[in-house]
C-alpha cells in the first residue's frame, strides 16, 4: 500500500482545536481518554464512528481527544441545516472542513441526496484522511443508542470498490464510545474510549467489494453497534440507568479508588444484569409447565432487587444524602464536629473565591439565559442534547468579553493582567468547586441530625441486605468480589484518578483539577441522581 500523507491542516482547524480544548477543560471536570494507541496514524484511511448524544459537543470532544501527533486533523460531518448561516456555529463548522449531510427529517418531501457528500468523504479517505461519522444519524437526549444507519459500512464498501485494483489498500473503522456522566452539567466528567480498529483490505474483504450482498453491510453495522454500545452506558430506560448506578455505588462505595472507565464499566455490567426485568413489567412471574422454574425464580429475584434499589434511592433522594452516609454511620458528636469543620472550610473558600466570582457572574448569567431559551424550543429528547453546546459557545464569548474588558480597564499593566486575569478566574473556579463540595457535605451532615438515629439505623439495615444481594449479583456476572482492593491494584494512572489514601491526602487541592472521590459529582449543591421521565 502506497503511503498517503493526508490533507494539510487548515489554520482554522488548529485554532478551533486549541480554543475548544481549553473551553472543554473548563466546562468538564475531567475528560479521560482511553486506548489512544488504537488510533491509526495520519496517512492511514480511517473512519471514526461514535455514539451521538451531545450534539456538536461530541465532535469537539473527539477533535480534542485525538492527539495531534496521531492524526493532524479529523474531517467532520454535520447536518446540512447548520451550514450557510451568519452565526459563529455555522462558521465554526464550515471553516473546519466539515462535510454537510442531508437528513430525511429535514427534507420537506422526505427525499435526500448525499452523493456529493459521499464522494468528498471517499476522496478524503483515499488520500489518507480520517473522517468522522455518527451512524445514529442524529443527536438525541436518550438513554439508549439508536439503531445505527448503514452509512459507515457503505462508505467502507465504496472506498474498497474504488480501489479494488490495489490489493494492499486498507481502510480502518475506529469505533469510539463517549460517556458523559452528566452531559449538560458544569464540571461533570467525560469518558472517551477508543476500541481496537476494524481493518478492511481489498485482498481480505471481497464481500465488501461491489456487487455487495446487503447482508454484509448490515452485519458490519451490527458489529459496530455492539462494540460502541459495550463501552458506554446503553440502557432502554432512564429508570434502569438510575437503578444500575445505585447498585454500582453499593458495590463500589464512595472512596473506592477506581478510574472513570472502570466506574462506567461497572454500571454497564449492572445494566446488562438487570436488563431482563424490562421485558416483564414490575409484577412477579408465575411458574407454568412450559417455564424453566429456576429461570423464573432468578428473574423474580432480579425484579425484587431492582424495586428495592429504586425504593432505597428514592428515600436517599428525599433526604438529600448519599449512600455513603448510610454505609458508615456517624455518632452525633462526630457529625457535629464535622459540620463545624465543613462550614468553616466552605466559608473560608467562599471568601477567597468571591472576588473572582464577580468575573464569572456575566458568564454564568449569559449561559443561563441561553439554556433557558433553548429548553423552550422543544421536548427534552430533542433539546437537552444541545445544552452543553450552547453553554460552551455562549460561555466562550462571554468569557472572552470578561477577559478583554478586564484588560482594557488595566491597560497600563496589560502584560500582567493578560495572564493574571485568566489565571485568577481559573483559581477561583477551583476554590469554588471545593467550596460547593464542603457546603454540600455540611448540609448532608445537618440532614443526618434531622433524620434521627433510629431511622438511620433502620435504613442501614436495609442497605446491608441490599449490599448482600448486590454482591451476589456481582459474583454472578463476574465482577471482582473485593472491588476496593481490586481497582486499587489494577487501576492505572488515568487522568483524575487518585491511586491511594496517601495520594488523596497529598493532593487534596490540585490546581489542575479537582481530585474527585465520586464520579457522579457536579458543581451543584445537591447530588444529581435523577433523570427525565422516560416518556418526556
Short mmCIF file of C-alpha atoms in Angstrom, two decimals:
data_model
loop_
_atom_site.label_atom_id
_atom_site.label_comp_id
_atom_site.label_asym_id
_atom_site.label_seq_id
_atom_site.Cartn_x
_atom_site.Cartn_y
_atom_site.Cartn_z
CA UNK A 1 0.00 0.00 0.00
CA UNK A 2 1.44 3.37 -1.03
CA UNK A 3 1.90 5.66 1.95
CA UNK A 4 -0.53 8.59 1.87
CA UNK A 5 0.14 11.93 3.50
CA UNK A 6 -3.35 13.14 4.31
CA UNK A 7 -4.68 16.64 3.83
CA UNK A 8 -2.75 19.64 5.18
CA UNK A 9 -4.21 21.02 8.38
CA UNK A 10 -6.21 24.25 7.91
CA UNK A 11 -5.18 27.07 10.25
CA UNK A 12 -8.82 27.45 11.31
CA UNK A 13 -8.89 23.78 12.39
CA UNK A 14 -5.79 24.28 14.55
CA UNK A 15 -7.32 27.41 16.09
CA UNK A 16 -10.65 25.66 16.77
CA UNK A 17 -8.91 22.65 18.28
CA UNK A 18 -6.78 24.74 20.66
CA UNK A 19 -9.67 27.03 21.59
CA UNK A 20 -12.16 24.31 22.38
CA UNK A 21 -9.61 22.09 24.09
CA UNK A 22 -9.27 24.98 26.54
CA UNK A 23 -13.05 25.53 26.79
CA UNK A 24 -13.81 21.82 27.29
CA UNK A 25 -11.22 21.62 30.08
CA UNK A 26 -13.08 24.41 31.86
CA UNK A 27 -16.61 23.09 31.28
CA UNK A 28 -15.93 19.44 32.15
CA UNK A 29 -14.10 18.49 35.31
CA UNK A 30 -12.20 15.60 33.76
CA UNK A 31 -12.04 14.19 30.24
CA UNK A 32 -10.49 10.72 30.39
CA UNK A 33 -9.33 9.26 27.06
CA UNK A 34 -8.69 5.51 26.90
CA UNK A 35 -6.74 3.47 24.33
CA UNK A 36 -5.08 6.24 22.34
CA UNK A 37 -2.74 3.58 20.95
CA UNK A 38 -5.64 2.22 18.87
CA UNK A 39 -5.84 5.41 16.75
CA UNK A 40 -4.37 4.88 13.23
CA UNK A 41 -1.73 7.49 12.37
CA UNK A 42 -2.10 10.21 9.73
CA UNK A 43 -1.92 8.78 6.24
CA UNK A 44 -3.89 5.62 7.05
CA UNK A 45 -7.51 5.95 5.85
CA UNK A 46 -9.79 5.86 8.88
CA UNK A 47 -13.49 6.32 9.65
CA UNK A 48 -14.06 7.38 13.27
CA UNK A 49 -17.51 6.21 14.33
CA UNK A 50 -19.03 7.12 17.71
CA UNK A 51 -22.33 7.33 19.55
CA UNK A 52 -24.08 10.70 19.35
CA UNK A 53 -25.81 12.05 22.44
CA UNK A 54 -24.48 15.58 22.85
CA UNK A 55 -24.85 17.39 19.52
CA UNK A 56 -21.84 19.49 18.43
CA UNK A 57 -20.08 18.76 21.73
CA UNK A 58 -19.50 15.15 20.62
CA UNK A 59 -17.50 16.34 17.62
CA UNK A 60 -15.49 18.81 19.71
CA UNK A 61 -14.68 16.11 22.27
CA UNK A 62 -13.42 13.78 19.52
CA UNK A 63 -11.38 16.51 17.81
CA UNK A 64 -9.64 17.41 21.07
CA UNK A 65 -9.23 13.80 22.27
CA UNK A 66 -7.22 12.61 19.26
CA UNK A 67 -3.59 13.72 19.77
CA UNK A 68 -2.13 15.88 17.02
CA UNK A 69 0.85 13.54 16.75
CA UNK A 70 -1.52 10.67 15.85
CA UNK A 71 -3.81 12.49 13.39
CA UNK A 72 -3.23 16.02 12.11
CA UNK A 73 -6.99 16.52 11.63
CA UNK A 74 -10.37 14.80 11.79
CA UNK A 75 -12.71 15.65 8.91
CA UNK A 76 -16.17 16.06 10.42
CA UNK A 77 -19.69 15.73 9.11
CA UNK A 78 -22.74 17.69 10.26
CA UNK A 79 -26.37 18.11 9.30
CA UNK A 80 -26.75 20.37 6.27
CA UNK A 81 -29.15 22.70 8.10
CA UNK A 82 -26.23 24.01 10.19
CA UNK A 83 -24.45 25.44 7.11
CA UNK A 84 -24.88 28.82 5.42
CA UNK A 85 -25.96 30.86 8.45
CA UNK A 86 -24.39 34.07 9.77
CA UNK A 87 -23.64 32.52 13.14
CA UNK A 88 -20.49 31.51 14.96
CA UNK A 89 -21.63 27.88 15.00
CA UNK A 90 -22.05 27.87 11.22
CA UNK A 91 -18.62 29.48 10.70
CA UNK A 92 -17.07 27.03 13.13
CA UNK A 93 -18.45 24.03 11.25
CA UNK A 94 -17.64 25.27 7.75
CA UNK A 95 -14.10 26.54 8.46
CA UNK A 96 -13.05 23.17 9.91
CA UNK A 97 -13.63 21.45 6.56
CA UNK A 98 -16.86 19.79 7.69
CA UNK A 99 -18.91 17.93 5.09
CA UNK A 100 -22.70 18.64 5.06
CA UNK A 101 -25.02 15.63 5.36
CA UNK A 102 -28.68 15.87 4.35
CA UNK A 103 -31.16 14.25 6.74
CA UNK A 104 -34.52 12.85 5.72
CA UNK A 105 -36.25 14.52 8.67
CA UNK A 106 -35.10 17.94 7.41
CA UNK A 107 -36.49 17.41 3.90
CA UNK A 108 -39.99 18.62 3.10
CA UNK A 109 -40.77 15.67 0.82
CA UNK A 110 -38.56 13.12 2.59
CA UNK A 111 -36.20 12.77 -0.39
CA UNK A 112 -32.48 13.38 0.11
CA UNK A 113 -29.31 13.08 -1.97
CA UNK A 114 -25.93 12.72 -0.25
CA UNK A 115 -23.99 11.64 -3.34
CA UNK A 116 -21.76 14.72 -3.32
CA UNK A 117 -21.03 14.31 0.39
CA UNK A 118 -20.11 10.64 -0.04
CA UNK A 119 -17.76 11.48 -2.93
CA UNK A 120 -15.97 14.07 -0.76
CA UNK A 121 -15.60 11.55 2.06
CA UNK A 122 -14.31 8.83 -0.27
CA UNK A 123 -11.74 11.21 -1.78
CA UNK A 124 -10.62 12.31 1.70
CA UNK A 125 -10.12 8.69 2.76
CA UNK A 126 -8.17 7.84 -0.39
CA UNK A 127 -5.55 10.45 0.45
CA UNK A 128 -5.17 9.13 3.99
CA UNK A 129 -7.52 11.38 5.98
CA UNK A 130 -9.66 10.43 8.95
CA UNK A 131 -13.35 11.24 8.69
CA UNK A 132 -15.88 11.26 11.49
CA UNK A 133 -19.40 9.89 11.16
CA UNK A 134 -22.07 9.48 13.82
CA UNK A 135 -24.01 6.48 12.46
CA UNK A 136 -27.03 7.03 14.71
CA UNK A 137 -27.88 9.76 12.21
CA UNK A 138 -28.91 12.36 14.77
CA UNK A 139 -28.11 13.50 18.27
CA UNK A 140 -30.73 12.96 20.96
CA UNK A 141 -31.05 13.01 24.75
CA UNK A 142 -31.89 9.36 25.31
CA UNK A 143 -30.50 6.53 27.48
CA UNK A 144 -30.09 4.07 24.59
CA UNK A 145 -28.05 4.12 21.41
CA UNK A 146 -30.34 4.26 18.38
CA UNK A 147 -30.05 1.55 15.70
CA UNK A 148 -27.11 2.54 13.52
CA UNK A 149 -27.61 3.56 9.92
CA UNK A 150 -25.55 1.75 7.30
CA UNK A 151 -23.69 4.83 6.03
CA UNK A 152 -20.29 3.88 7.51
CA UNK A 153 -20.41 0.33 6.14
CA UNK A 154 -21.48 1.61 2.71
CA UNK A 155 -18.67 4.18 2.76
CA UNK A 156 -16.12 1.45 3.51
CA UNK A 157 -17.56 -0.62 0.67
CA UNK A 158 -17.38 2.32 -1.76
CA UNK A 159 -13.75 3.06 -0.89
CA UNK A 160 -12.69 -0.58 -1.22
CA UNK A 161 -14.57 -0.88 -4.53
CA UNK A 162 -12.90 2.23 -5.99
CA UNK A 163 -9.50 0.80 -5.04
CA UNK A 164 -10.17 -2.83 -5.97
CA UNK A 165 -7.11 -2.93 -8.22
CA UNK A 166 -4.79 -2.15 -5.31
CA UNK A 167 -4.82 -5.41 -3.33
CA UNK A 168 -2.86 -3.85 -0.45
CA UNK A 169 -5.25 -0.91 0.05
CA UNK A 170 -6.76 -0.86 3.52
CA UNK A 171 -9.19 1.25 5.49
CA UNK A 172 -9.95 1.21 9.23
CA UNK A 173 -13.14 1.83 11.17
CA UNK A 174 -12.20 3.24 14.57
CA UNK A 175 -15.21 2.80 16.87
CA UNK A 176 -15.43 5.07 19.87
CA UNK A 177 -17.72 5.20 22.90
CA UNK A 178 -18.36 8.60 24.50
CA UNK A 179 -19.86 8.59 28.00
CA UNK A 180 -20.98 11.76 29.77
CA UNK A 181 -21.71 11.30 33.44
CA UNK A 182 -23.99 14.36 33.19
CA UNK A 183 -23.58 15.75 29.70
CA UNK A 184 -25.05 19.21 30.24
CA UNK A 185 -23.77 19.95 33.76
CA UNK A 186 -20.79 22.15 34.60
CA UNK A 187 -17.69 20.31 35.90
CA UNK A 188 -19.07 16.80 35.32
CA UNK A 189 -16.86 14.13 33.74
CA UNK A 190 -16.44 12.54 30.31
CA UNK A 191 -15.03 9.18 29.24
CA UNK A 192 -13.80 8.68 25.67
CA UNK A 193 -12.95 5.04 24.88
CA UNK A 194 -11.36 4.11 21.56
CA UNK A 195 -11.77 0.46 20.60
CA UNK A 196 -9.47 -1.69 18.52
CA UNK A 197 -9.99 -0.62 14.89
CA UNK A 198 -11.74 -2.85 12.37
CA UNK A 199 -9.32 -3.13 9.43
CA UNK A 200 -10.56 -3.93 5.92
CA UNK A 201 -8.32 -4.75 2.94
CA UNK A 202 -9.14 -5.27 -0.69
CA UNK A 203 -7.47 -8.69 -0.70
CA UNK A 204 -9.07 -9.84 2.58
CA UNK A 205 -12.62 -8.49 2.29
CA UNK A 206 -14.04 -9.25 -1.16
CA UNK A 207 -17.50 -9.43 0.41
CA UNK A 208 -17.46 -5.63 0.71
CA UNK A 209 -16.47 -5.00 -2.92
CA UNK A 210 -19.26 -4.35 -5.43
CA UNK A 211 -21.51 -6.08 -6.20
CA UNK A 212 -22.19 -6.34 -2.46
CA UNK A 213 -24.69 -8.54 -0.67
CA UNK A 214 -26.50 -6.02 1.55
CA UNK A 215 -26.49 -8.54 4.40
CA UNK A 216 -22.73 -7.96 4.70
CA UNK A 217 -23.38 -4.23 5.13
CA UNK A 218 -25.91 -4.98 7.86
CA UNK A 219 -23.52 -7.41 9.59
CA UNK A 220 -20.77 -4.79 9.74
CA UNK A 221 -23.22 -2.17 11.02
CA UNK A 222 -24.45 -4.55 13.74
CA UNK A 223 -20.87 -5.32 14.76
CA UNK A 224 -20.10 -1.61 15.07
CA UNK A 225 -23.24 -1.09 17.17
CA UNK A 226 -22.24 -3.87 19.57
CA UNK A 227 -18.70 -2.52 20.00
CA UNK A 228 -19.78 1.10 20.57
CA UNK A 229 -22.54 0.03 22.95
CA UNK A 230 -20.18 -2.16 25.00
CA UNK A 231 -18.08 0.84 26.03
CA UNK A 232 -20.77 3.18 27.32
CA UNK A 233 -23.96 3.37 29.38
CA UNK A 234 -26.57 2.00 26.98
CA UNK A 235 -29.94 1.32 28.58
CA UNK A 236 -33.56 1.00 27.39
CA UNK A 237 -34.80 3.43 30.10
CA UNK A 238 -33.54 6.20 32.35
CA UNK A 239 -35.00 4.35 35.32
CA UNK A 240 -32.71 1.38 34.66
CA UNK A 241 -29.70 3.72 34.43
CA UNK A 242 -30.61 5.21 37.81
CA UNK A 243 -31.06 1.78 39.41
CA UNK A 244 -27.81 0.42 37.93
CA UNK A 245 -25.91 3.44 39.27
CA UNK A 246 -27.37 2.80 42.72
CA UNK A 247 -26.23 -0.83 42.53
CA UNK A 248 -22.78 0.30 41.39
CA UNK A 249 -22.49 2.73 44.33
CA UNK A 250 -23.38 -0.04 46.77
CA UNK A 251 -20.97 -2.47 45.09
CA UNK A 252 -18.05 0.00 44.85
CA UNK A 253 -18.84 2.63 47.52
CA UNK A 254 -17.64 6.21 47.77
CA UNK A 255 -13.89 6.29 48.20
CA UNK A 256 -13.13 3.24 46.04
CA UNK A 257 -10.02 4.21 44.09
CA UNK A 258 -11.22 3.38 40.60
CA UNK A 259 -10.81 5.04 37.24
CA UNK A 260 -13.70 6.62 35.40
CA UNK A 261 -13.50 3.83 32.81
CA UNK A 262 -13.84 1.15 35.49
CA UNK A 263 -16.74 3.06 37.04
CA UNK A 264 -18.62 3.21 33.72
CA UNK A 265 -17.99 -0.48 33.00
CA UNK A 266 -19.32 -1.50 36.43
CA UNK A 267 -22.52 0.49 35.78
CA UNK A 268 -22.82 -1.12 32.36
CA UNK A 269 -22.47 -4.59 33.91
CA UNK A 270 -25.35 -3.91 36.29
CA UNK A 271 -27.48 -2.52 33.43
CA UNK A 272 -26.95 -5.74 31.49
CA UNK A 273 -27.67 -7.86 34.59
CA UNK A 274 -30.95 -6.02 35.33
CA UNK A 275 -32.00 -5.62 31.68
CA UNK A 276 -34.24 -8.76 31.66
CA UNK A 277 -36.54 -7.05 34.18
CA UNK A 278 -37.52 -4.54 31.47
CA UNK A 279 -39.37 -7.18 29.48
CA UNK A 280 -41.96 -8.31 32.02
CA UNK A 281 -43.01 -5.23 33.99
CA UNK A 282 -42.79 -4.91 37.76
CA UNK A 283 -45.05 -7.84 38.75
CA UNK A 284 -43.57 -11.22 39.62
CA UNK A 285 -43.91 -14.05 37.10
CA UNK A 286 -45.80 -17.26 37.88
CA UNK A 287 -44.42 -20.66 37.02
CA UNK A 288 -46.20 -22.66 34.31
CA UNK A 289 -45.45 -26.07 32.89
CA UNK A 290 -43.57 -24.54 29.98
CA UNK A 291 -41.41 -22.28 32.14
CA UNK A 292 -37.98 -23.05 33.47
CA UNK A 293 -38.59 -22.85 37.24
CA UNK A 294 -35.05 -21.73 38.03
CA UNK A 295 -35.17 -19.02 35.36
CA UNK A 296 -38.45 -17.65 36.69
CA UNK A 297 -37.13 -17.59 40.27
CA UNK A 298 -33.97 -15.77 39.18
CA UNK A 299 -35.97 -13.20 37.21
CA UNK A 300 -38.35 -12.61 40.12
CA UNK A 301 -35.39 -12.04 42.44
CA UNK A 302 -33.94 -9.55 39.94
CA UNK A 303 -37.28 -7.72 39.89
CA UNK A 304 -37.38 -7.56 43.70
CA UNK A 305 -33.80 -6.34 43.81
CA UNK A 306 -34.48 -3.64 41.23
CA UNK A 307 -37.62 -2.47 43.04
CA UNK A 308 -35.79 -2.42 46.39
CA UNK A 309 -32.84 -0.50 44.91
CA UNK A 310 -35.24 2.04 43.44
CA UNK A 311 -37.08 2.46 46.75
CA UNK A 312 -33.74 2.84 48.56
CA UNK A 313 -32.53 5.54 46.14
CA UNK A 314 -35.90 7.30 46.27
CA UNK A 315 -35.55 7.60 50.04
CA UNK A 316 -31.97 8.88 49.79
CA UNK A 317 -33.13 11.48 47.27
CA UNK A 318 -35.96 12.65 49.54
CA UNK A 319 -33.48 13.05 52.39
CA UNK A 320 -30.84 14.65 50.14
CA UNK A 321 -27.96 12.37 51.26
CA UNK A 322 -25.59 9.88 49.62
CA UNK A 323 -25.42 6.14 50.11
CA UNK A 324 -22.10 6.59 51.92
CA UNK A 325 -23.87 8.42 54.77
CA UNK A 326 -25.90 5.24 55.39
CA UNK A 327 -22.97 2.86 54.88
CA UNK A 328 -20.81 4.50 57.53
CA UNK A 329 -23.00 5.76 60.39
CA UNK A 330 -21.56 8.63 62.43
CA UNK A 331 -22.07 9.39 66.08
CA UNK A 332 -23.77 12.66 66.98
CA UNK A 333 -20.52 14.03 68.35
CA UNK A 334 -18.59 13.25 65.16
CA UNK A 335 -21.41 14.63 62.99
CA UNK A 336 -21.43 17.95 64.86
CA UNK A 337 -17.64 18.31 64.79
CA UNK A 338 -17.54 17.60 61.05
CA UNK A 339 -20.34 20.09 60.45
CA UNK A 340 -18.30 22.81 62.14
CA UNK A 341 -15.19 21.94 60.12
CA UNK A 342 -17.08 21.82 56.80
CA UNK A 343 -18.87 25.09 57.47
CA UNK A 344 -15.68 26.95 58.40
CA UNK A 345 -13.85 25.50 55.41
CA UNK A 346 -16.64 26.36 52.94
CA UNK A 347 -16.91 29.90 54.37
CA UNK A 348 -13.15 30.41 54.07
CA UNK A 349 -13.06 29.15 50.50
CA UNK A 350 -16.09 31.23 49.51
CA UNK A 351 -14.45 34.35 50.94
CA UNK A 352 -11.32 33.53 48.95
CA UNK A 353 -13.24 32.95 45.71
CA UNK A 354 -15.79 35.77 45.99
CA UNK A 355 -13.79 38.47 44.12
CA UNK A 356 -13.20 36.10 41.21
CA UNK A 357 -16.86 35.05 41.16
CA UNK A 358 -17.70 38.63 40.18
CA UNK A 359 -15.74 37.99 36.97
CA UNK A 360 -17.58 34.70 36.45
CA UNK A 361 -21.03 36.22 37.05
CA UNK A 362 -21.56 37.54 33.45
CA UNK A 363 -20.58 34.11 32.08
CA UNK A 364 -22.99 32.24 34.35
CA UNK A 365 -25.79 34.72 33.58
CA UNK A 366 -25.25 34.53 29.80
CA UNK A 367 -25.22 30.74 29.67
CA UNK A 368 -28.25 30.51 31.97
CA UNK A 369 -30.21 32.80 29.66
CA UNK A 370 -29.17 30.86 26.54
CA UNK A 371 -30.07 27.48 28.06
CA UNK A 372 -33.39 28.80 29.38
CA UNK A 373 -34.36 29.81 25.85
CA UNK A 374 -33.24 26.60 24.15
CA UNK A 375 -35.20 24.45 26.59
CA UNK A 376 -38.40 26.15 25.42
CA UNK A 377 -37.85 25.17 21.78
CA UNK A 378 -38.94 21.53 22.03
CA UNK A 379 -39.24 18.31 24.07
CA UNK A 380 -36.44 17.07 26.32
CA UNK A 381 -35.17 14.34 23.96
CA UNK A 382 -34.73 16.90 21.14
CA UNK A 383 -33.31 19.88 23.06
CA UNK A 384 -31.35 18.73 26.11
CA UNK A 385 -28.61 17.22 23.94
CA UNK A 386 -27.81 20.78 22.76
CA UNK A 387 -27.49 22.37 26.20
CA UNK A 388 -23.75 21.70 26.56
CA UNK A 389 -23.17 23.11 23.06
CA UNK A 390 -24.91 26.37 23.97
CA UNK A 391 -23.09 26.60 27.28
CA UNK A 392 -19.73 26.11 25.55
CA UNK A 393 -20.31 28.69 22.83
CA UNK A 394 -22.02 31.36 24.95
CA UNK A 395 -19.55 30.72 27.76
CA UNK A 396 -16.65 31.17 25.33
CA UNK A 397 -17.89 34.52 24.03
CA UNK A 398 -18.85 35.91 27.42
CA UNK A 399 -15.56 34.68 28.89
CA UNK A 400 -13.56 36.42 26.16
CA UNK A 401 -15.62 39.59 26.76
CA UNK A 402 -14.83 39.50 30.50
CA UNK A 403 -11.11 38.95 29.90
CA UNK A 404 -10.79 41.72 27.30
CA UNK A 405 -12.83 44.12 29.44
CA UNK A 406 -10.55 43.46 32.41
CA UNK A 407 -7.52 44.02 30.19
CA UNK A 408 -8.89 47.35 28.90
CA UNK A 409 -9.54 48.63 32.41
CA UNK A 410 -5.97 47.78 33.39
CA UNK A 411 -4.29 48.90 30.20
CA UNK A 412 -1.15 50.39 31.86
CA UNK A 413 -0.26 46.95 33.23
CA UNK A 414 -1.75 44.90 30.39
CA UNK A 415 1.24 42.48 30.10
CA UNK A 416 0.45 41.31 33.63
CA UNK A 417 -3.35 41.32 33.55
CA UNK A 418 -3.45 39.49 30.20
CA UNK A 419 -2.04 36.48 32.04
CA UNK A 420 -3.20 37.10 35.59
CA UNK A 421 -6.94 37.60 34.88
CA UNK A 422 -7.48 34.18 33.23
CA UNK A 423 -5.24 32.55 35.86
CA UNK A 424 -7.22 34.19 38.67
CA UNK A 425 -10.51 33.10 37.12
CA UNK A 426 -9.24 29.52 36.91
CA UNK A 427 -8.10 29.52 40.54
CA UNK A 428 -11.47 30.99 41.53
CA UNK A 429 -13.21 28.11 39.80
CA UNK A 430 -11.03 25.58 41.63
CA UNK A 431 -11.68 27.25 45.00
CA UNK A 432 -15.39 27.45 44.25
CA UNK A 433 -15.54 23.73 43.39
CA UNK A 434 -14.19 22.90 46.83
CA UNK A 435 -16.50 25.50 48.39
CA UNK A 436 -19.54 23.78 46.91
CA UNK A 437 -18.23 20.35 47.89
CA UNK A 438 -17.62 21.40 51.51
CA UNK A 439 -21.01 23.11 51.83
CA UNK A 440 -22.74 20.10 50.23
CA UNK A 441 -21.13 17.89 52.89
CA UNK A 442 -22.23 20.34 55.62
CA UNK A 443 -25.88 20.25 54.50
CA UNK A 444 -25.79 16.44 54.26
CA UNK A 445 -24.49 16.19 57.83
CA UNK A 446 -27.23 18.57 59.01
CA UNK A 447 -29.83 16.34 57.37
CA UNK A 448 -28.44 13.32 59.24
CA UNK A 449 -29.16 15.08 62.52
CA UNK A 450 -32.65 15.97 61.32
CA UNK A 451 -33.46 12.41 60.22
CA UNK A 452 -32.50 10.93 63.57
CA UNK A 453 -30.58 7.87 64.68
CA UNK A 454 -33.42 5.28 64.86
CA UNK A 455 -34.50 6.00 61.27
CA UNK A 456 -30.90 5.90 60.03
CA UNK A 457 -30.33 2.60 61.85
CA UNK A 458 -33.31 1.07 60.06
CA UNK A 459 -32.03 2.39 56.72
CA UNK A 460 -28.59 0.96 57.49
CA UNK A 461 -30.13 -2.49 57.99
CA UNK A 462 -31.89 -2.19 54.60
CA UNK A 463 -28.60 -1.24 52.99
CA UNK A 464 -26.82 -4.25 54.47
CA UNK A 465 -29.47 -6.52 52.98
CA UNK A 466 -29.16 -4.75 49.62
CA UNK A 467 -25.37 -4.95 49.77
CA UNK A 468 -25.51 -8.72 50.27
CA UNK A 469 -27.86 -9.16 47.31
CA UNK A 470 -25.88 -6.77 45.08
CA UNK A 471 -22.65 -8.65 45.87
CA UNK A 472 -24.35 -11.94 44.98
CA UNK A 473 -25.43 -10.44 41.66
CA UNK A 474 -21.91 -9.06 41.10
CA UNK A 475 -20.48 -12.55 41.67
CA UNK A 476 -22.98 -13.98 39.17
CA UNK A 477 -21.95 -11.54 36.42
CA UNK A 478 -18.22 -11.94 37.08
CA UNK A 479 -17.33 -8.71 38.88
CA UNK A 480 -14.47 -8.84 41.44
CA UNK A 481 -15.50 -9.88 44.96
CA UNK A 482 -13.41 -7.17 46.65
CA UNK A 483 -13.79 -4.09 44.45
CA UNK A 484 -11.90 -1.70 46.72
CA UNK A 485 -8.73 -3.83 46.64
CA UNK A 486 -9.13 -4.91 43.01
CA UNK A 487 -9.47 -1.45 41.49
CA UNK A 488 -6.70 -0.02 43.66
CA UNK A 489 -4.30 -2.72 42.40
CA UNK A 490 -5.33 -2.84 38.75
CA UNK A 491 -6.02 0.85 38.10
CA UNK A 492 -3.52 2.75 36.02
CA UNK A 493 -2.52 6.40 36.12
CA UNK A 494 -5.60 7.74 34.36
CA UNK A 495 -6.21 11.46 34.49
CA UNK A 496 -8.26 12.43 37.51
CA UNK A 497 -7.61 9.16 39.33
CA UNK A 498 -6.49 9.14 42.97
CA UNK A 499 -4.47 5.96 43.43
CA UNK A 500 -4.45 5.51 47.22
CA UNK A 501 -5.31 7.25 50.54
CA UNK A 502 -1.88 8.93 50.76
CA UNK A 503 -2.23 10.24 47.23
CA UNK A 504 -5.69 11.58 48.14
CA UNK A 505 -4.30 13.45 51.17
CA UNK A 506 -1.17 14.72 49.45
CA UNK A 507 -3.12 16.12 46.52
CA UNK A 508 -6.21 17.30 48.41
CA UNK A 509 -6.09 20.52 46.44
CA UNK A 510 -4.82 20.35 42.86
CA UNK A 511 -4.53 23.47 40.73
CA UNK A 512 -5.13 21.46 37.55
CA UNK A 513 -8.35 19.65 38.52
CA UNK A 514 -10.43 18.52 41.47
CA UNK A 515 -9.43 15.05 42.68
CA UNK A 516 -12.88 13.53 42.89
CA UNK A 517 -13.86 10.65 45.11
CA UNK A 518 -17.25 10.48 43.41
CA UNK A 519 -17.52 10.39 39.59
CA UNK A 520 -21.16 11.45 39.91
CA UNK A 521 -20.17 14.86 41.24
CA UNK A 522 -21.05 18.14 39.50
CA UNK A 523 -20.81 21.79 40.53
CA UNK A 524 -24.13 21.72 42.36
CA UNK A 525 -25.27 21.86 45.98
CA UNK A 526 -27.05 18.51 45.59
CA UNK A 527 -26.20 15.14 44.08
CA UNK A 528 -27.52 14.66 40.56
CA UNK A 529 -29.14 11.20 40.65
CA UNK A 530 -32.46 11.70 38.84
CA UNK A 531 -33.23 11.73 35.13
CA UNK A 532 -36.16 12.85 32.95
CA UNK A 533 -39.25 10.67 32.75
CA UNK A 534 -38.81 8.03 30.06
CA UNK A 535 -41.77 9.38 28.09
CA UNK A 536 -40.51 13.01 28.05
#
